[in-house]
């Protein structure tokens, strides 16, 4: 009896050196390393499994889309703009480090396929940090503030700080197979057809994380318009503050909205003539610290030092 049990135990164990079946998480990680990070070891392993990536690689599609949304001058400061752009996009893609976190496996009864819904995370830039610089470029519409924003943008995407963002992709295994593959994908992203869902879902997450569209809410950016007093001297004061802060101290842009709200409250408390004179006096005080180009760097501090914040 003991001999029989030992023999059965030997048959139950895998042969020494036989490869273990890759988990859905391991398969996802392998694909992400190959598709986004140009990891040669991952590419070779996928090829050995008969899972070569189709051209163009997802990294090429995402890099093309990322660059397409940027102005030509974003890399002119680096000498050879094309080489700098290519090196930068490669670094941004490597930074993503999309990796599986967990998976839920279930069966499709009608086909017999096993299905794994893999939850994954990617390292993405904390792009909201650029809100003030983005708003400043929008307000001034000047080349200097645009260059300032794009310089900060390229630095942030390459060097961080970063945060974790999460998504879900689906893998499938055919009946009787231990090999997981990406679920086929028939949708279109960035005007290109993705053949697999892993690429599509990583692309969806990263595109949103990199997009300048989500840096600032245009409704919030223009909310100060709802706070106008319709008193020329007061509204010009707020507009001047906003322009000056956008040029010199973008971190102070919220102060313009605060000032507009405060003047609006005073409008309900003071006669219009008195408020008009107060705005004139404050305007003279602030403009005395500026040149015509608003290069007097005390303008936000001057506004904060006035009675409006008391």
PDB file of C-alpha atoms in Angstrom:
ATOM      1  CA  UNK A   1       0.000   0.000   0.000  1.00  0.00           C
ATOM      2  CA  UNK A   2       2.788   2.438   0.904  1.00  0.00           C
ATOM      3  CA  UNK A   3       4.532   1.709  -2.415  1.00  0.00           C
ATOM      4  CA  UNK A   4       1.279   2.440  -4.313  1.00  0.00           C
ATOM      5  CA  UNK A   5       0.766   5.755  -2.508  1.00  0.00           C
ATOM      6  CA  UNK A   6       4.324   6.837  -3.251  1.00  0.00           C
ATOM      7  CA  UNK A   7       3.899   6.016  -6.944  1.00  0.00           C
ATOM      8  CA  UNK A   8       0.656   7.980  -7.132  1.00  0.00           C
ATOM      9  CA  UNK A   9       2.347  10.932  -5.450  1.00  0.00           C
ATOM     10  CA  UNK A  10       5.128  10.900  -8.024  1.00  0.00           C
ATOM     11  CA  UNK A  11       2.614  10.976 -10.886  1.00  0.00           C
ATOM     12  CA  UNK A  12       0.854  13.944  -9.234  1.00  0.00           C
ATOM     13  CA  UNK A  13       4.013  16.062  -9.188  1.00  0.00           C
ATOM     14  CA  UNK A  14       5.244  17.945 -12.304  1.00  0.00           C
ATOM     15  CA  UNK A  15       8.411  16.680 -13.885  1.00  0.00           C
ATOM     16  CA  UNK A  16      11.572  18.432 -12.743  1.00  0.00           C
ATOM     17  CA  UNK A  17      12.352  21.404 -14.944  1.00  0.00           C
ATOM     18  CA  UNK A  18       8.932  21.459 -16.691  1.00  0.00           C
ATOM     19  CA  UNK A  19       7.596  24.982 -17.154  1.00  0.00           C
ATOM     20  CA  UNK A  20       4.736  25.989 -14.903  1.00  0.00           C
ATOM     21  CA  UNK A  21       1.552  27.308 -16.463  1.00  0.00           C
ATOM     22  CA  UNK A  22       1.671  31.102 -16.502  1.00  0.00           C
ATOM     23  CA  UNK A  23      -1.023  32.820 -14.475  1.00  0.00           C
ATOM     24  CA  UNK A  24      -3.199  35.552 -16.003  1.00  0.00           C
ATOM     25  CA  UNK A  25      -1.272  38.093 -13.924  1.00  0.00           C
ATOM     26  CA  UNK A  26       2.102  36.821 -15.177  1.00  0.00           C
ATOM     27  CA  UNK A  27       0.843  36.835 -18.773  1.00  0.00           C
ATOM     28  CA  UNK A  28      -0.390  40.428 -18.432  1.00  0.00           C
ATOM     29  CA  UNK A  29       2.935  41.573 -16.950  1.00  0.00           C
ATOM     30  CA  UNK A  30       4.863  39.886 -19.748  1.00  0.00           C
ATOM     31  CA  UNK A  31       2.717  41.590 -22.366  1.00  0.00           C
ATOM     32  CA  UNK A  32       2.977  45.018 -20.695  1.00  0.00           C
ATOM     33  CA  UNK A  33       6.763  44.778 -20.474  1.00  0.00           C
ATOM     34  CA  UNK A  34       6.980  43.835 -24.142  1.00  0.00           C
ATOM     35  CA  UNK A  35       4.330  46.218 -25.463  1.00  0.00           C
ATOM     36  CA  UNK A  36       5.234  49.397 -23.579  1.00  0.00           C
ATOM     37  CA  UNK A  37       8.768  48.999 -22.278  1.00  0.00           C
ATOM     38  CA  UNK A  38      10.417  47.218 -25.259  1.00  0.00           C
ATOM     39  CA  UNK A  39      11.687  44.583 -22.826  1.00  0.00           C
ATOM     40  CA  UNK A  40      13.665  42.165 -25.017  1.00  0.00           C
ATOM     41  CA  UNK A  41      13.372  39.265 -22.570  1.00  0.00           C
ATOM     42  CA  UNK A  42       9.595  39.662 -22.514  1.00  0.00           C
ATOM     43  CA  UNK A  43       9.448  39.882 -26.315  1.00  0.00           C
ATOM     44  CA  UNK A  44      11.467  36.667 -26.665  1.00  0.00           C
ATOM     45  CA  UNK A  45       9.293  34.834 -24.149  1.00  0.00           C
ATOM     46  CA  UNK A  46       6.108  35.904 -25.903  1.00  0.00           C
ATOM     47  CA  UNK A  47       7.585  34.792 -29.214  1.00  0.00           C
ATOM     48  CA  UNK A  48       8.472  31.402 -27.736  1.00  0.00           C
ATOM     49  CA  UNK A  49       4.840  31.021 -26.750  1.00  0.00           C
ATOM     50  CA  UNK A  50       3.665  31.918 -30.228  1.00  0.00           C
ATOM     51  CA  UNK A  51       2.299  35.257 -29.045  1.00  0.00           C
ATOM     52  CA  UNK A  52       4.363  37.724 -31.067  1.00  0.00           C
ATOM     53  CA  UNK A  53       3.163  41.304 -30.863  1.00  0.00           C
ATOM     54  CA  UNK A  54       1.622  42.588 -34.053  1.00  0.00           C
ATOM     55  CA  UNK A  55       3.023  45.689 -35.730  1.00  0.00           C
ATOM     56  CA  UNK A  56       2.786  48.528 -35.087  1.00  0.00           C
ATOM     57  CA  UNK A  57       3.549  47.855 -31.430  1.00  0.00           C
ATOM     58  CA  UNK A  58       1.207  49.507 -28.913  1.00  0.00           C
ATOM     59  CA  UNK A  59       4.184  51.566 -27.733  1.00  0.00           C
ATOM     60  CA  UNK A  60       4.539  53.056 -31.210  1.00  0.00           C
ATOM     61  CA  UNK A  61       0.849  53.926 -31.396  1.00  0.00           C
ATOM     62  CA  UNK A  62       0.828  55.535 -27.941  1.00  0.00           C
ATOM     63  CA  UNK A  63       4.069  57.432 -28.580  1.00  0.00           C
ATOM     64  CA  UNK A  64       2.681  58.767 -31.848  1.00  0.00           C
ATOM     65  CA  UNK A  65      -0.514  59.906 -30.174  1.00  0.00           C
ATOM     66  CA  UNK A  66       1.335  61.506 -27.276  1.00  0.00           C
ATOM     67  CA  UNK A  67       3.598  63.535 -29.558  1.00  0.00           C
ATOM     68  CA  UNK A  68       0.759  64.498 -31.888  1.00  0.00           C
ATOM     69  CA  UNK A  69      -0.920  66.481 -29.098  1.00  0.00           C
ATOM     70  CA  UNK A  70       2.228  68.518 -28.375  1.00  0.00           C
ATOM     71  CA  UNK A  71       3.480  71.664 -30.136  1.00  0.00           C
ATOM     72  CA  UNK A  72       6.627  71.538 -32.238  1.00  0.00           C
ATOM     73  CA  UNK A  73       8.538  73.820 -29.896  1.00  0.00           C
ATOM     74  CA  UNK A  74       8.243  71.442 -26.913  1.00  0.00           C
ATOM     75  CA  UNK A  75      11.607  69.823 -27.750  1.00  0.00           C
ATOM     76  CA  UNK A  76      13.404  72.568 -29.643  1.00  0.00           C
ATOM     77  CA  UNK A  77      15.395  73.458 -26.545  1.00  0.00           C
ATOM     78  CA  UNK A  78      17.170  70.080 -26.681  1.00  0.00           C
ATOM     79  CA  UNK A  79      19.086  70.516 -29.926  1.00  0.00           C
ATOM     80  CA  UNK A  80      18.051  67.608 -32.152  1.00  0.00           C
ATOM     81  CA  UNK A  81      14.314  67.775 -31.546  1.00  0.00           C
ATOM     82  CA  UNK A  82      13.513  64.426 -33.159  1.00  0.00           C
ATOM     83  CA  UNK A  83      16.092  62.499 -31.122  1.00  0.00           C
ATOM     84  CA  UNK A  84      15.008  64.288 -27.950  1.00  0.00           C
ATOM     85  CA  UNK A  85      11.359  63.527 -28.672  1.00  0.00           C
ATOM     86  CA  UNK A  86      12.036  59.825 -29.297  1.00  0.00           C
ATOM     87  CA  UNK A  87      14.136  59.477 -26.144  1.00  0.00           C
ATOM     88  CA  UNK A  88      11.476  61.260 -24.128  1.00  0.00           C
ATOM     89  CA  UNK A  89       8.563  59.126 -25.353  1.00  0.00           C
ATOM     90  CA  UNK A  90      10.564  55.941 -24.678  1.00  0.00           C
ATOM     91  CA  UNK A  91      11.234  57.126 -21.115  1.00  0.00           C
ATOM     92  CA  UNK A  92       7.573  58.029 -20.558  1.00  0.00           C
ATOM     93  CA  UNK A  93       6.439  54.598 -21.746  1.00  0.00           C
ATOM     94  CA  UNK A  94       9.021  52.814 -19.581  1.00  0.00           C
ATOM     95  CA  UNK A  95       7.838  54.834 -16.599  1.00  0.00           C
ATOM     96  CA  UNK A  96       4.311  53.470 -16.968  1.00  0.00           C
ATOM     97  CA  UNK A  97       5.258  50.054 -15.518  1.00  0.00           C
ATOM     98  CA  UNK A  98       1.762  48.636 -15.956  1.00  0.00           C
ATOM     99  CA  UNK A  99       1.468  45.501 -13.844  1.00  0.00           C
ATOM    100  CA  UNK A 100      -1.299  43.099 -12.846  1.00  0.00           C
ATOM    101  CA  UNK A 101      -2.716  43.429  -9.339  1.00  0.00           C
ATOM    102  CA  UNK A 102      -5.270  40.606  -9.203  1.00  0.00           C
ATOM    103  CA  UNK A 103      -7.605  38.569 -11.385  1.00  0.00           C
ATOM    104  CA  UNK A 104     -11.014  36.950 -11.292  1.00  0.00           C
ATOM    105  CA  UNK A 105     -11.394  33.764 -13.334  1.00  0.00           C
ATOM    106  CA  UNK A 106     -14.690  32.444 -14.643  1.00  0.00           C
ATOM    107  CA  UNK A 107     -15.971  30.164 -17.409  1.00  0.00           C
ATOM    108  CA  UNK A 108     -17.941  30.892 -20.554  1.00  0.00           C
ATOM    109  CA  UNK A 109     -20.341  28.001 -20.578  1.00  0.00           C
ATOM    110  CA  UNK A 110     -21.272  28.382 -24.236  1.00  0.00           C
ATOM    111  CA  UNK A 111     -17.669  28.158 -25.518  1.00  0.00           C
ATOM    112  CA  UNK A 112     -15.802  26.416 -22.709  1.00  0.00           C
ATOM    113  CA  UNK A 113     -13.243  29.205 -22.545  1.00  0.00           C
ATOM    114  CA  UNK A 114     -11.804  30.320 -19.233  1.00  0.00           C
ATOM    115  CA  UNK A 115     -11.871  34.080 -18.796  1.00  0.00           C
ATOM    116  CA  UNK A 116      -9.693  36.169 -16.490  1.00  0.00           C
ATOM    117  CA  UNK A 117     -10.592  39.768 -15.707  1.00  0.00           C
ATOM    118  CA  UNK A 118      -7.234  41.200 -14.671  1.00  0.00           C
ATOM    119  CA  UNK A 119      -7.100  44.360 -12.589  1.00  0.00           C
ATOM    120  CA  UNK A 120      -3.898  46.254 -13.286  1.00  0.00           C
ATOM    121  CA  UNK A 121      -2.183  49.443 -12.229  1.00  0.00           C
ATOM    122  CA  UNK A 122       0.078  51.834 -14.121  1.00  0.00           C
ATOM    123  CA  UNK A 123       2.393  54.528 -12.820  1.00  0.00           C
ATOM    124  CA  UNK A 124       1.157  57.821 -14.275  1.00  0.00           C
ATOM    125  CA  UNK A 125       2.169  61.470 -13.779  1.00  0.00           C
ATOM    126  CA  UNK A 126       0.280  63.580 -11.262  1.00  0.00           C
ATOM    127  CA  UNK A 127      -0.764  65.909 -14.052  1.00  0.00           C
ATOM    128  CA  UNK A 128      -3.136  67.988 -11.912  1.00  0.00           C
ATOM    129  CA  UNK A 129      -0.018  69.634 -10.463  1.00  0.00           C
ATOM    130  CA  UNK A 130       0.236  71.562 -13.733  1.00  0.00           C
ATOM    131  CA  UNK A 131      -3.168  73.205 -13.413  1.00  0.00           C
ATOM    132  CA  UNK A 132      -1.924  76.707 -12.566  1.00  0.00           C
ATOM    133  CA  UNK A 133       0.655  76.698 -15.362  1.00  0.00           C
ATOM    134  CA  UNK A 134      -1.954  75.415 -17.813  1.00  0.00           C
ATOM    135  CA  UNK A 135      -4.475  78.077 -16.793  1.00  0.00           C
ATOM    136  CA  UNK A 136      -1.793  80.760 -17.002  1.00  0.00           C
ATOM    137  CA  UNK A 137      -0.968  79.783 -20.586  1.00  0.00           C
ATOM    138  CA  UNK A 138      -4.680  79.820 -21.417  1.00  0.00           C
ATOM    139  CA  UNK A 139      -5.216  83.263 -19.843  1.00  0.00           C
ATOM    140  CA  UNK A 140      -2.227  85.074 -21.327  1.00  0.00           C
ATOM    141  CA  UNK A 141      -1.987  83.294 -24.704  1.00  0.00           C
ATOM    142  CA  UNK A 142       1.696  84.228 -24.766  1.00  0.00           C
ATOM    143  CA  UNK A 143       4.566  82.141 -26.092  1.00  0.00           C
ATOM    144  CA  UNK A 144       6.507  82.498 -22.836  1.00  0.00           C
ATOM    145  CA  UNK A 145       3.737  81.027 -20.685  1.00  0.00           C
ATOM    146  CA  UNK A 146       3.067  78.305 -23.256  1.00  0.00           C
ATOM    147  CA  UNK A 147       6.753  77.333 -23.244  1.00  0.00           C
ATOM    148  CA  UNK A 148       6.728  77.375 -19.449  1.00  0.00           C
ATOM    149  CA  UNK A 149       3.804  74.954 -19.351  1.00  0.00           C
ATOM    150  CA  UNK A 150       5.187  72.514 -21.940  1.00  0.00           C
ATOM    151  CA  UNK A 151       8.580  72.481 -20.264  1.00  0.00           C
ATOM    152  CA  UNK A 152       6.918  71.538 -16.974  1.00  0.00           C
ATOM    153  CA  UNK A 153       4.738  68.971 -18.776  1.00  0.00           C
ATOM    154  CA  UNK A 154       7.628  67.124 -20.409  1.00  0.00           C
ATOM    155  CA  UNK A 155       9.577  67.143 -17.134  1.00  0.00           C
ATOM    156  CA  UNK A 156       6.626  65.812 -15.150  1.00  0.00           C
ATOM    157  CA  UNK A 157       5.877  62.942 -17.538  1.00  0.00           C
ATOM    158  CA  UNK A 158       9.513  61.872 -17.523  1.00  0.00           C
ATOM    159  CA  UNK A 159      10.493  62.455 -13.893  1.00  0.00           C
ATOM    160  CA  UNK A 160       7.265  62.559 -11.878  1.00  0.00           C
ATOM    161  CA  UNK A 161       5.971  62.759  -9.248  1.00  0.00           C
ATOM    162  CA  UNK A 162       3.750  59.829 -10.134  1.00  0.00           C
ATOM    163  CA  UNK A 163       0.590  58.201  -8.840  1.00  0.00           C
ATOM    164  CA  UNK A 164      -1.091  54.842  -9.429  1.00  0.00           C
ATOM    165  CA  UNK A 165      -4.028  54.513 -11.830  1.00  0.00           C
ATOM    166  CA  UNK A 166      -6.032  51.331 -12.284  1.00  0.00           C
ATOM    167  CA  UNK A 167      -7.789  49.563 -15.137  1.00  0.00           C
ATOM    168  CA  UNK A 168      -9.122  46.148 -16.124  1.00  0.00           C
ATOM    169  CA  UNK A 169      -8.244  43.938 -19.097  1.00  0.00           C
ATOM    170  CA  UNK A 170      -9.552  40.534 -20.120  1.00  0.00           C
ATOM    171  CA  UNK A 171      -7.549  37.419 -20.954  1.00  0.00           C
ATOM    172  CA  UNK A 172      -8.884  34.086 -22.224  1.00  0.00           C
ATOM    173  CA  UNK A 173      -7.706  30.476 -22.308  1.00  0.00           C
ATOM    174  CA  UNK A 174      -9.098  27.978 -24.821  1.00  0.00           C
ATOM    175  CA  UNK A 175     -10.718  24.759 -23.586  1.00  0.00           C
ATOM    176  CA  UNK A 176      -8.031  22.321 -22.420  1.00  0.00           C
ATOM    177  CA  UNK A 177      -5.265  24.961 -22.754  1.00  0.00           C
ATOM    178  CA  UNK A 178      -3.180  26.464 -19.963  1.00  0.00           C
ATOM    179  CA  UNK A 179      -2.046  29.340 -22.176  1.00  0.00           C
ATOM    180  CA  UNK A 180      -3.633  32.702 -21.458  1.00  0.00           C
ATOM    181  CA  UNK A 181      -4.010  35.202 -24.273  1.00  0.00           C
ATOM    182  CA  UNK A 182      -5.426  38.688 -24.526  1.00  0.00           C
ATOM    183  CA  UNK A 183      -9.094  38.811 -25.401  1.00  0.00           C
ATOM    184  CA  UNK A 184      -9.490  39.936 -29.034  1.00  0.00           C
ATOM    185  CA  UNK A 185     -10.551  43.563 -29.328  1.00  0.00           C
ATOM    186  CA  UNK A 186     -12.502  44.994 -32.231  1.00  0.00           C
ATOM    187  CA  UNK A 187     -12.713  48.619 -31.138  1.00  0.00           C
ATOM    188  CA  UNK A 188     -10.800  51.588 -32.475  1.00  0.00           C
ATOM    189  CA  UNK A 189      -8.542  53.849 -30.411  1.00  0.00           C
ATOM    190  CA  UNK A 190      -6.560  56.824 -31.703  1.00  0.00           C
ATOM    191  CA  UNK A 191      -7.818  56.033 -35.202  1.00  0.00           C
ATOM    192  CA  UNK A 192      -6.031  52.660 -35.088  1.00  0.00           C
ATOM    193  CA  UNK A 193      -7.489  49.181 -34.738  1.00  0.00           C
ATOM    194  CA  UNK A 194      -6.159  47.351 -31.684  1.00  0.00           C
ATOM    195  CA  UNK A 195      -6.205  43.578 -32.041  1.00  0.00           C
ATOM    196  CA  UNK A 196      -6.147  42.837 -28.336  1.00  0.00           C
ATOM    197  CA  UNK A 197      -7.837  44.145 -25.250  1.00  0.00           C
ATOM    198  CA  UNK A 198      -4.717  44.469 -23.086  1.00  0.00           C
ATOM    199  CA  UNK A 199      -3.269  47.070 -25.472  1.00  0.00           C
ATOM    200  CA  UNK A 200      -6.606  48.865 -25.776  1.00  0.00           C
ATOM    201  CA  UNK A 201      -7.177  49.119 -22.029  1.00  0.00           C
ATOM    202  CA  UNK A 202      -3.625  50.179 -21.205  1.00  0.00           C
ATOM    203  CA  UNK A 203      -3.905  52.734 -23.998  1.00  0.00           C
ATOM    204  CA  UNK A 204      -7.179  54.051 -22.633  1.00  0.00           C
ATOM    205  CA  UNK A 205      -5.745  54.514 -19.139  1.00  0.00           C
ATOM    206  CA  UNK A 206      -2.456  56.089 -20.221  1.00  0.00           C
ATOM    207  CA  UNK A 207      -3.997  58.395 -22.804  1.00  0.00           C
ATOM    208  CA  UNK A 208      -6.302  59.852 -20.171  1.00  0.00           C
ATOM    209  CA  UNK A 209      -3.462  60.174 -17.664  1.00  0.00           C
ATOM    210  CA  UNK A 210      -1.269  62.072 -20.151  1.00  0.00           C
ATOM    211  CA  UNK A 211      -3.960  64.224 -21.731  1.00  0.00           C
ATOM    212  CA  UNK A 212      -3.897  67.961 -21.066  1.00  0.00           C
ATOM    213  CA  UNK A 213      -7.688  67.914 -21.450  1.00  0.00           C
ATOM    214  CA  UNK A 214      -8.089  66.748 -17.860  1.00  0.00           C
ATOM    215  CA  UNK A 215      -5.622  69.136 -16.219  1.00  0.00           C
ATOM    216  CA  UNK A 216      -8.099  71.928 -15.647  1.00  0.00           C
ATOM    217  CA  UNK A 217     -11.859  72.241 -15.614  1.00  0.00           C
ATOM    218  CA  UNK A 218     -12.850  74.998 -18.040  1.00  0.00           C
ATOM    219  CA  UNK A 219     -15.978  75.664 -15.975  1.00  0.00           C
ATOM    220  CA  UNK A 220     -13.851  76.399 -12.917  1.00  0.00           C
ATOM    221  CA  UNK A 221     -11.346  78.378 -14.975  1.00  0.00           C
ATOM    222  CA  UNK A 222     -14.079  80.723 -16.160  1.00  0.00           C
ATOM    223  CA  UNK A 223     -16.064  80.781 -12.904  1.00  0.00           C
ATOM    224  CA  UNK A 224     -14.754  84.260 -12.109  1.00  0.00           C
ATOM    225  CA  UNK A 225     -17.011  85.587 -14.877  1.00  0.00           C
ATOM    226  CA  UNK A 226     -19.969  84.785 -12.636  1.00  0.00           C
ATOM    227  CA  UNK A 227     -18.430  86.971  -9.936  1.00  0.00           C
ATOM    228  CA  UNK A 228     -18.113  90.194 -11.932  1.00  0.00           C
ATOM    229  CA  UNK A 229     -19.444  93.316 -10.233  1.00  0.00           C
ATOM    230  CA  UNK A 230     -20.222  95.101 -13.530  1.00  0.00           C
ATOM    231  CA  UNK A 231     -18.339  98.066 -12.066  1.00  0.00           C
ATOM    232  CA  UNK A 232     -15.595  98.819 -14.570  1.00  0.00           C
ATOM    233  CA  UNK A 233     -12.936  99.834 -12.065  1.00  0.00           C
ATOM    234  CA  UNK A 234     -13.459  96.728  -9.936  1.00  0.00           C
ATOM    235  CA  UNK A 235     -13.633  94.254 -12.800  1.00  0.00           C
ATOM    236  CA  UNK A 236     -10.543  95.755 -14.440  1.00  0.00           C
ATOM    237  CA  UNK A 237      -8.765  95.389 -11.111  1.00  0.00           C
ATOM    238  CA  UNK A 238      -9.542  91.677 -11.012  1.00  0.00           C
ATOM    239  CA  UNK A 239      -8.570  91.219 -14.674  1.00  0.00           C
ATOM    240  CA  UNK A 240      -5.258  92.994 -14.094  1.00  0.00           C
ATOM    241  CA  UNK A 241      -4.514  90.849 -11.076  1.00  0.00           C
ATOM    242  CA  UNK A 242      -5.304  87.715 -13.066  1.00  0.00           C
ATOM    243  CA  UNK A 243      -3.043  88.694 -15.960  1.00  0.00           C
ATOM    244  CA  UNK A 244      -0.185  89.629 -13.653  1.00  0.00           C
ATOM    245  CA  UNK A 245      -0.445  86.429 -11.624  1.00  0.00           C
ATOM    246  CA  UNK A 246      -0.594  84.344 -14.803  1.00  0.00           C
ATOM    247  CA  UNK A 247       2.643  85.909 -16.018  1.00  0.00           C
ATOM    248  CA  UNK A 248       4.604  85.991 -12.782  1.00  0.00           C
ATOM    249  CA  UNK A 249       3.044  83.829 -10.097  1.00  0.00           C
ATOM    250  CA  UNK A 250       0.630  81.198 -11.482  1.00  0.00           C
ATOM    251  CA  UNK A 251       0.224  79.701  -8.013  1.00  0.00           C
ATOM    252  CA  UNK A 252      -1.634  82.891  -7.074  1.00  0.00           C
ATOM    253  CA  UNK A 253      -4.323  82.607  -9.766  1.00  0.00           C
ATOM    254  CA  UNK A 254      -6.949  81.469  -7.281  1.00  0.00           C
ATOM    255  CA  UNK A 255      -6.415  84.795  -5.538  1.00  0.00           C
ATOM    256  CA  UNK A 256      -8.030  86.571  -8.488  1.00  0.00           C
ATOM    257  CA  UNK A 257     -11.181  84.500  -8.042  1.00  0.00           C
ATOM    258  CA  UNK A 258     -11.124  85.154  -4.306  1.00  0.00           C
ATOM    259  CA  UNK A 259     -10.766  88.882  -4.956  1.00  0.00           C
ATOM    260  CA  UNK A 260     -13.684  88.836  -7.414  1.00  0.00           C
ATOM    261  CA  UNK A 261     -15.876  87.040  -4.883  1.00  0.00           C
ATOM    262  CA  UNK A 262     -14.908  89.510  -2.182  1.00  0.00           C
ATOM    263  CA  UNK A 263     -15.718  92.519  -4.346  1.00  0.00           C
ATOM    264  CA  UNK A 264     -19.035  90.950  -5.216  1.00  0.00           C
ATOM    265  CA  UNK A 265     -19.868  90.600  -1.530  1.00  0.00           C
ATOM    266  CA  UNK A 266     -18.856  94.228  -0.920  1.00  0.00           C
ATOM    267  CA  UNK A 267     -21.139  95.317  -3.727  1.00  0.00           C
ATOM    268  CA  UNK A 268     -24.059  94.156  -1.608  1.00  0.00           C
ATOM    269  CA  UNK A 269     -22.778  96.068   1.422  1.00  0.00           C
ATOM    270  CA  UNK A 270     -21.416  99.365   0.064  1.00  0.00           C
ATOM    271  CA  UNK A 271     -22.842 102.087  -2.149  1.00  0.00           C
ATOM    272  CA  UNK A 272     -21.589 101.752  -5.703  1.00  0.00           C
ATOM    273  CA  UNK A 273     -19.761 105.094  -5.592  1.00  0.00           C
ATOM    274  CA  UNK A 274     -17.831 104.059  -2.487  1.00  0.00           C
ATOM    275  CA  UNK A 275     -16.897 100.665  -3.893  1.00  0.00           C
ATOM    276  CA  UNK A 276     -15.848 102.280  -7.170  1.00  0.00           C
ATOM    277  CA  UNK A 277     -13.536 104.670  -5.353  1.00  0.00           C
ATOM    278  CA  UNK A 278     -12.086 101.833  -3.263  1.00  0.00           C
ATOM    279  CA  UNK A 279     -11.323  99.850  -6.411  1.00  0.00           C
ATOM    280  CA  UNK A 280      -9.666 102.887  -7.999  1.00  0.00           C
ATOM    281  CA  UNK A 281      -7.505 103.413  -4.925  1.00  0.00           C
ATOM    282  CA  UNK A 282      -6.485  99.778  -4.758  1.00  0.00           C
ATOM    283  CA  UNK A 283      -5.776  99.744  -8.501  1.00  0.00           C
ATOM    284  CA  UNK A 284      -3.475 102.769  -8.157  1.00  0.00           C
ATOM    285  CA  UNK A 285      -1.697 101.113  -5.236  1.00  0.00           C
ATOM    286  CA  UNK A 286      -1.081  97.879  -7.135  1.00  0.00           C
ATOM    287  CA  UNK A 287      -0.142  99.473 -10.466  1.00  0.00           C
ATOM    288  CA  UNK A 288       2.475 101.542  -8.683  1.00  0.00           C
ATOM    289  CA  UNK A 289       4.392  98.284  -8.119  1.00  0.00           C
ATOM    290  CA  UNK A 290       4.177  97.199 -11.781  1.00  0.00           C
ATOM    291  CA  UNK A 291       5.809  98.234 -14.985  1.00  0.00           C
ATOM    292  CA  UNK A 292       3.781  98.260 -18.197  1.00  0.00           C
ATOM    293  CA  UNK A 293       4.896  94.662 -18.770  1.00  0.00           C
ATOM    294  CA  UNK A 294       3.757  93.650 -15.289  1.00  0.00           C
ATOM    295  CA  UNK A 295       7.275  92.762 -14.243  1.00  0.00           C
ATOM    296  CA  UNK A 296       6.876  94.107 -10.734  1.00  0.00           C
ATOM    297  CA  UNK A 297       6.825  90.776  -8.949  1.00  0.00           C
ATOM    298  CA  UNK A 298       5.002  92.123  -5.905  1.00  0.00           C
ATOM    299  CA  UNK A 299       1.594  92.301  -7.533  1.00  0.00           C
ATOM    300  CA  UNK A 300       0.049  89.180  -5.959  1.00  0.00           C
ATOM    301  CA  UNK A 301       1.555  90.104  -2.603  1.00  0.00           C
ATOM    302  CA  UNK A 302       0.201  93.630  -2.969  1.00  0.00           C
ATOM    303  CA  UNK A 303      -3.306  92.312  -3.487  1.00  0.00           C
ATOM    304  CA  UNK A 304      -3.047  90.002  -0.522  1.00  0.00           C
ATOM    305  CA  UNK A 305      -1.867  92.850   1.659  1.00  0.00           C
ATOM    306  CA  UNK A 306      -4.946  94.961   1.048  1.00  0.00           C
ATOM    307  CA  UNK A 307      -8.225  95.310   2.931  1.00  0.00           C
ATOM    308  CA  UNK A 308      -9.896  92.849   0.536  1.00  0.00           C
ATOM    309  CA  UNK A 309      -8.564  89.877   2.477  1.00  0.00           C
ATOM    310  CA  UNK A 310      -9.449  91.353   5.868  1.00  0.00           C
TER     311      UNK A 310
END
